[in-house]
């Protein structure tokens, strides 16, 4: 892959970037209500605003942010939270590596900025659009998603002041709704269904059969269930079976 900056005119670069912004509008629209739910959830647990807003700005990983808030509130150890977040986000290494092979003639600094903004949804768009061979297009795509997520978080944090306490507390369901929304469309794929099923079974066994006798924190249970299910999936299914 070439690493020299593409020699195109400024107007052409701006046009490519704007095309990425337009392509990301559906993602941005979908992110705003989920980010609002995250802000409200964090507020319902009395998490300081600066921490909530910093998570969206510096981490920018929706599922991991929801999990982190839940683990913080259940008293999980910091290393458990960090390890859980790392495991949940490890797929981003693969997505970023895949995009880096498709993007033509761009600088390493731009690739680093793109890698930071990659999400499941932006990766899906970038993987199917020919325009994504331009780093500026992917940067535009990631930028609008990033802005939408942070705007939604701000709205959620500052809307929480005017909402009843019972409604704020009920926002905890947003975590489960988000994961279900991410999982269900993929369940038609047999390997995904099998791996998800093993993760559910392992989590149930740990929660109902192991924890009552040998206390295990929420963070450790998530880590064990994730690693075991992923390991079983890697053993059962060959490379290329998951599409």
Tab-separated table of C-alpha atoms in Angstrom:
chain	number	residue	atom	x	y	z
A	1	UNK	CA	0.000	0.000	0.000
A	2	UNK	CA	1.344	3.386	-0.927
A	3	UNK	CA	1.801	5.894	1.860
A	4	UNK	CA	2.362	9.084	-0.104
A	5	UNK	CA	-0.350	11.751	-0.001
A	6	UNK	CA	-2.592	11.627	-3.015
A	7	UNK	CA	-1.932	14.495	-5.464
A	8	UNK	CA	-5.413	15.820	-6.031
A	9	UNK	CA	-6.684	19.373	-6.042
A	10	UNK	CA	-8.086	20.892	-2.828
A	11	UNK	CA	-11.545	21.153	-4.386
A	12	UNK	CA	-11.476	17.471	-5.317
A	13	UNK	CA	-10.377	16.537	-1.787
A	14	UNK	CA	-13.166	18.603	-0.268
A	15	UNK	CA	-15.686	16.985	-2.597
A	16	UNK	CA	-14.503	13.514	-1.579
A	17	UNK	CA	-14.676	14.403	2.114
A	18	UNK	CA	-18.208	15.801	1.705
A	19	UNK	CA	-19.240	12.615	-0.105
A	20	UNK	CA	-18.112	10.679	2.957
A	21	UNK	CA	-20.129	12.973	5.194
A	22	UNK	CA	-23.239	12.379	3.076
A	23	UNK	CA	-22.707	8.614	3.087
A	24	UNK	CA	-22.546	8.670	6.881
A	25	UNK	CA	-25.827	10.527	7.427
A	26	UNK	CA	-27.888	7.328	7.991
A	27	UNK	CA	-25.330	6.157	10.552
A	28	UNK	CA	-25.398	9.550	12.278
A	29	UNK	CA	-29.187	9.498	12.489
A	30	UNK	CA	-29.056	6.075	14.089
A	31	UNK	CA	-26.297	7.043	16.527
A	32	UNK	CA	-27.985	10.100	18.035
A	33	UNK	CA	-30.804	8.321	19.939
A	34	UNK	CA	-28.416	5.607	21.193
A	35	UNK	CA	-25.927	8.252	22.345
A	36	UNK	CA	-28.750	10.112	24.086
A	37	UNK	CA	-29.624	6.859	25.857
A	38	UNK	CA	-25.979	6.488	26.899
A	39	UNK	CA	-25.886	10.015	28.304
A	40	UNK	CA	-29.103	9.442	30.215
A	41	UNK	CA	-27.890	6.077	31.513
A	42	UNK	CA	-24.634	7.570	32.787
A	43	UNK	CA	-26.564	10.434	34.360
A	44	UNK	CA	-28.975	8.046	36.063
A	45	UNK	CA	-25.969	6.446	37.779
A	46	UNK	CA	-24.647	9.893	38.819
A	47	UNK	CA	-21.519	9.492	36.729
A	48	UNK	CA	-19.751	12.895	36.532
A	49	UNK	CA	-20.534	14.752	33.309
A	50	UNK	CA	-16.872	15.230	32.438
A	51	UNK	CA	-16.298	11.456	32.533
A	52	UNK	CA	-19.373	10.717	30.435
A	53	UNK	CA	-18.482	13.317	27.788
A	54	UNK	CA	-14.808	12.297	27.786
A	55	UNK	CA	-15.754	8.657	27.182
A	56	UNK	CA	-17.654	9.585	24.022
A	57	UNK	CA	-14.879	11.897	22.846
A	58	UNK	CA	-11.817	9.768	23.576
A	59	UNK	CA	-13.158	6.196	23.511
A	60	UNK	CA	-15.978	6.482	20.940
A	61	UNK	CA	-17.136	2.889	21.291
A	62	UNK	CA	-20.839	2.663	22.007
A	63	UNK	CA	-21.159	-0.908	23.259
A	64	UNK	CA	-18.026	-0.628	25.388
A	65	UNK	CA	-19.206	2.651	26.886
A	66	UNK	CA	-22.497	1.098	27.957
A	67	UNK	CA	-20.662	-1.871	29.433
A	68	UNK	CA	-18.159	0.389	31.203
A	69	UNK	CA	-20.901	2.397	32.910
A	70	UNK	CA	-22.623	-0.785	34.055
A	71	UNK	CA	-19.386	-2.271	35.391
A	72	UNK	CA	-18.452	0.957	37.165
A	73	UNK	CA	-21.796	0.996	38.910
A	74	UNK	CA	-21.520	-2.645	39.989
A	75	UNK	CA	-18.143	-1.987	41.585
A	76	UNK	CA	-15.995	-3.951	39.141
A	77	UNK	CA	-12.237	-3.536	39.343
A	78	UNK	CA	-10.615	-1.141	36.879
A	79	UNK	CA	-8.524	-3.884	35.296
A	80	UNK	CA	-11.708	-5.883	34.649
A	81	UNK	CA	-13.277	-2.909	32.890
A	82	UNK	CA	-10.135	-2.283	30.802
A	83	UNK	CA	-9.797	-5.934	29.814
A	84	UNK	CA	-13.501	-6.250	28.987
A	85	UNK	CA	-13.342	-3.128	26.822
A	86	UNK	CA	-10.221	-4.409	25.091
A	87	UNK	CA	-11.844	-7.740	24.258
A	88	UNK	CA	-15.056	-6.100	23.011
A	89	UNK	CA	-13.088	-3.703	20.822
A	90	UNK	CA	-10.467	-6.154	19.566
A	91	UNK	CA	-12.490	-6.606	16.363
A	92	UNK	CA	-11.534	-3.032	15.480
A	93	UNK	CA	-7.958	-4.170	14.867
A	94	UNK	CA	-9.227	-6.431	12.095
A	95	UNK	CA	-11.602	-3.842	10.652
A	96	UNK	CA	-8.911	-1.157	10.591
A	97	UNK	CA	-6.390	-3.545	9.039
A	98	UNK	CA	-8.899	-4.487	6.355
A	99	UNK	CA	-9.641	-0.860	5.485
A	100	UNK	CA	-5.947	0.039	5.401
A	101	UNK	CA	-5.505	-2.455	2.553
A	102	UNK	CA	-8.354	-0.919	0.536
A	103	UNK	CA	-7.465	2.744	0.981
A	104	UNK	CA	-5.179	4.046	-1.746
A	105	UNK	CA	-2.382	6.611	-1.500
A	106	UNK	CA	-2.803	8.273	1.862
A	107	UNK	CA	-0.556	9.284	4.751
A	108	UNK	CA	0.024	7.283	7.910
A	109	UNK	CA	-1.336	10.164	10.010
A	110	UNK	CA	-4.602	10.039	8.077
A	111	UNK	CA	-4.734	6.259	8.477
A	112	UNK	CA	-4.343	6.688	12.247
A	113	UNK	CA	-7.224	9.192	12.323
A	114	UNK	CA	-9.371	6.825	10.260
A	115	UNK	CA	-8.557	3.879	12.523
A	116	UNK	CA	-9.724	5.834	15.581
A	117	UNK	CA	-13.129	6.505	14.011
A	118	UNK	CA	-13.892	3.027	12.661
A	119	UNK	CA	-17.102	1.496	14.019
A	120	UNK	CA	-19.155	-1.525	12.979
A	121	UNK	CA	-21.513	0.665	10.969
A	122	UNK	CA	-18.930	2.868	9.252
A	123	UNK	CA	-16.878	-0.207	8.423
A	124	UNK	CA	-19.904	-1.805	6.762
A	125	UNK	CA	-20.389	1.241	4.539
A	126	UNK	CA	-16.680	1.625	3.774
A	127	UNK	CA	-16.449	-2.049	2.832
A	128	UNK	CA	-19.177	-1.793	0.216
A	129	UNK	CA	-18.534	1.612	-1.374
A	130	UNK	CA	-16.004	2.084	-4.148
A	131	UNK	CA	-15.428	5.652	-2.962
A	132	UNK	CA	-13.949	4.216	0.249
A	133	UNK	CA	-10.679	3.661	-1.603
A	134	UNK	CA	-10.098	7.315	-0.770
A	135	UNK	CA	-8.949	7.993	2.760
A	136	UNK	CA	-10.754	11.341	2.770
A	137	UNK	CA	-14.072	9.637	1.992
A	138	UNK	CA	-13.664	7.272	4.961
A	139	UNK	CA	-12.537	10.178	7.144
A	140	UNK	CA	-15.715	12.062	6.250
A	141	UNK	CA	-17.798	8.975	6.950
A	142	UNK	CA	-16.179	8.518	10.357
A	143	UNK	CA	-16.324	12.231	11.189
A	144	UNK	CA	-20.087	12.597	10.906
A	145	UNK	CA	-20.600	9.427	12.960
A	146	UNK	CA	-18.208	10.752	15.629
A	147	UNK	CA	-19.948	14.137	15.764
A	148	UNK	CA	-23.407	12.560	15.967
A	149	UNK	CA	-22.343	10.296	18.829
A	150	UNK	CA	-20.881	13.174	20.825
A	151	UNK	CA	-23.816	15.497	20.141
A	152	UNK	CA	-26.205	12.770	21.257
A	153	UNK	CA	-24.187	12.245	24.442
A	154	UNK	CA	-24.346	15.959	25.261
A	155	UNK	CA	-28.089	15.965	24.696
A	156	UNK	CA	-28.530	12.918	26.907
A	157	UNK	CA	-26.415	14.334	29.710
A	158	UNK	CA	-28.113	17.712	29.823
A	159	UNK	CA	-31.640	16.501	29.073
A	160	UNK	CA	-31.415	14.297	32.150
A	161	UNK	CA	-31.941	17.289	34.436
A	162	UNK	CA	-35.523	17.692	33.251
A	163	UNK	CA	-36.604	14.047	33.229
A	164	UNK	CA	-38.272	12.129	36.065
A	165	UNK	CA	-35.981	9.899	38.106
A	166	UNK	CA	-37.917	6.773	37.183
A	167	UNK	CA	-37.416	7.486	33.471
A	168	UNK	CA	-33.711	8.099	33.973
A	169	UNK	CA	-33.363	4.803	35.854
A	170	UNK	CA	-35.208	2.913	33.116
A	171	UNK	CA	-32.565	3.895	30.561
A	172	UNK	CA	-30.556	0.863	31.696
A	173	UNK	CA	-32.582	-1.150	29.184
A	174	UNK	CA	-30.789	0.758	26.405
A	175	UNK	CA	-27.730	-1.454	26.891
A	176	UNK	CA	-29.658	-4.622	26.161
A	177	UNK	CA	-31.608	-3.036	23.313
A	178	UNK	CA	-28.364	-1.932	21.657
A	179	UNK	CA	-26.762	-5.372	21.831
A	180	UNK	CA	-29.926	-7.082	20.627
A	181	UNK	CA	-30.119	-4.654	17.715
A	182	UNK	CA	-26.519	-5.448	16.758
A	183	UNK	CA	-26.916	-9.200	17.172
A	184	UNK	CA	-30.315	-10.099	15.684
A	185	UNK	CA	-29.596	-9.147	12.027
A	186	UNK	CA	-26.562	-11.475	12.071
A	187	UNK	CA	-28.284	-14.519	13.547
A	188	UNK	CA	-29.172	-15.857	10.095
A	189	UNK	CA	-25.462	-16.648	9.794
A	190	UNK	CA	-24.932	-20.101	11.364
A	191	UNK	CA	-21.477	-19.460	12.904
A	192	UNK	CA	-22.708	-16.224	14.492
A	193	UNK	CA	-25.771	-17.999	15.886
A	194	UNK	CA	-23.654	-20.817	17.339
A	195	UNK	CA	-21.092	-18.485	18.933
A	196	UNK	CA	-23.822	-16.243	20.392
A	197	UNK	CA	-25.625	-19.293	21.783
A	198	UNK	CA	-22.478	-20.579	23.474
A	199	UNK	CA	-21.852	-17.126	24.978
A	200	UNK	CA	-25.396	-17.048	26.399
A	201	UNK	CA	-25.092	-20.569	27.794
A	202	UNK	CA	-21.692	-19.844	29.350
A	203	UNK	CA	-22.944	-16.612	30.929
A	204	UNK	CA	-25.996	-18.441	32.334
A	205	UNK	CA	-23.861	-21.237	33.770
A	206	UNK	CA	-21.473	-18.767	35.387
A	207	UNK	CA	-24.285	-16.653	36.802
A	208	UNK	CA	-26.644	-19.347	38.088
A	209	UNK	CA	-24.377	-22.314	38.822
A	210	UNK	CA	-20.876	-21.008	39.553
A	211	UNK	CA	-21.223	-17.542	41.104
A	212	UNK	CA	-23.461	-18.648	44.034
A	213	UNK	CA	-20.647	-20.923	45.235
A	214	UNK	CA	-17.573	-19.079	43.914
A	215	UNK	CA	-18.338	-15.336	43.609
A	216	UNK	CA	-17.306	-13.974	40.203
A	217	UNK	CA	-17.752	-10.322	39.276
A	218	UNK	CA	-19.757	-9.175	36.241
A	219	UNK	CA	-16.614	-8.125	34.413
A	220	UNK	CA	-14.919	-11.513	34.839
A	221	UNK	CA	-18.074	-13.360	33.703
A	222	UNK	CA	-18.235	-11.285	30.520
A	223	UNK	CA	-14.556	-11.921	29.798
A	224	UNK	CA	-14.850	-15.689	30.365
A	225	UNK	CA	-18.036	-16.048	28.305
A	226	UNK	CA	-16.592	-13.995	25.437
A	227	UNK	CA	-13.262	-15.828	25.283
A	228	UNK	CA	-14.810	-19.301	25.596
A	229	UNK	CA	-17.502	-18.655	22.955
A	230	UNK	CA	-14.987	-17.112	20.549
A	231	UNK	CA	-12.610	-20.039	21.104
A	232	UNK	CA	-15.352	-22.566	20.368
A	233	UNK	CA	-16.281	-20.643	17.228
A	234	UNK	CA	-12.671	-20.616	16.041
A	235	UNK	CA	-12.443	-24.376	16.635
A	236	UNK	CA	-15.735	-25.292	14.955
A	237	UNK	CA	-15.667	-23.035	11.909
A	238	UNK	CA	-12.985	-22.660	9.310
A	239	UNK	CA	-11.737	-19.370	7.936
A	240	UNK	CA	-14.184	-17.884	5.437
A	241	UNK	CA	-17.319	-19.512	6.808
A	242	UNK	CA	-18.458	-16.316	8.485
A	243	UNK	CA	-19.653	-13.887	5.849
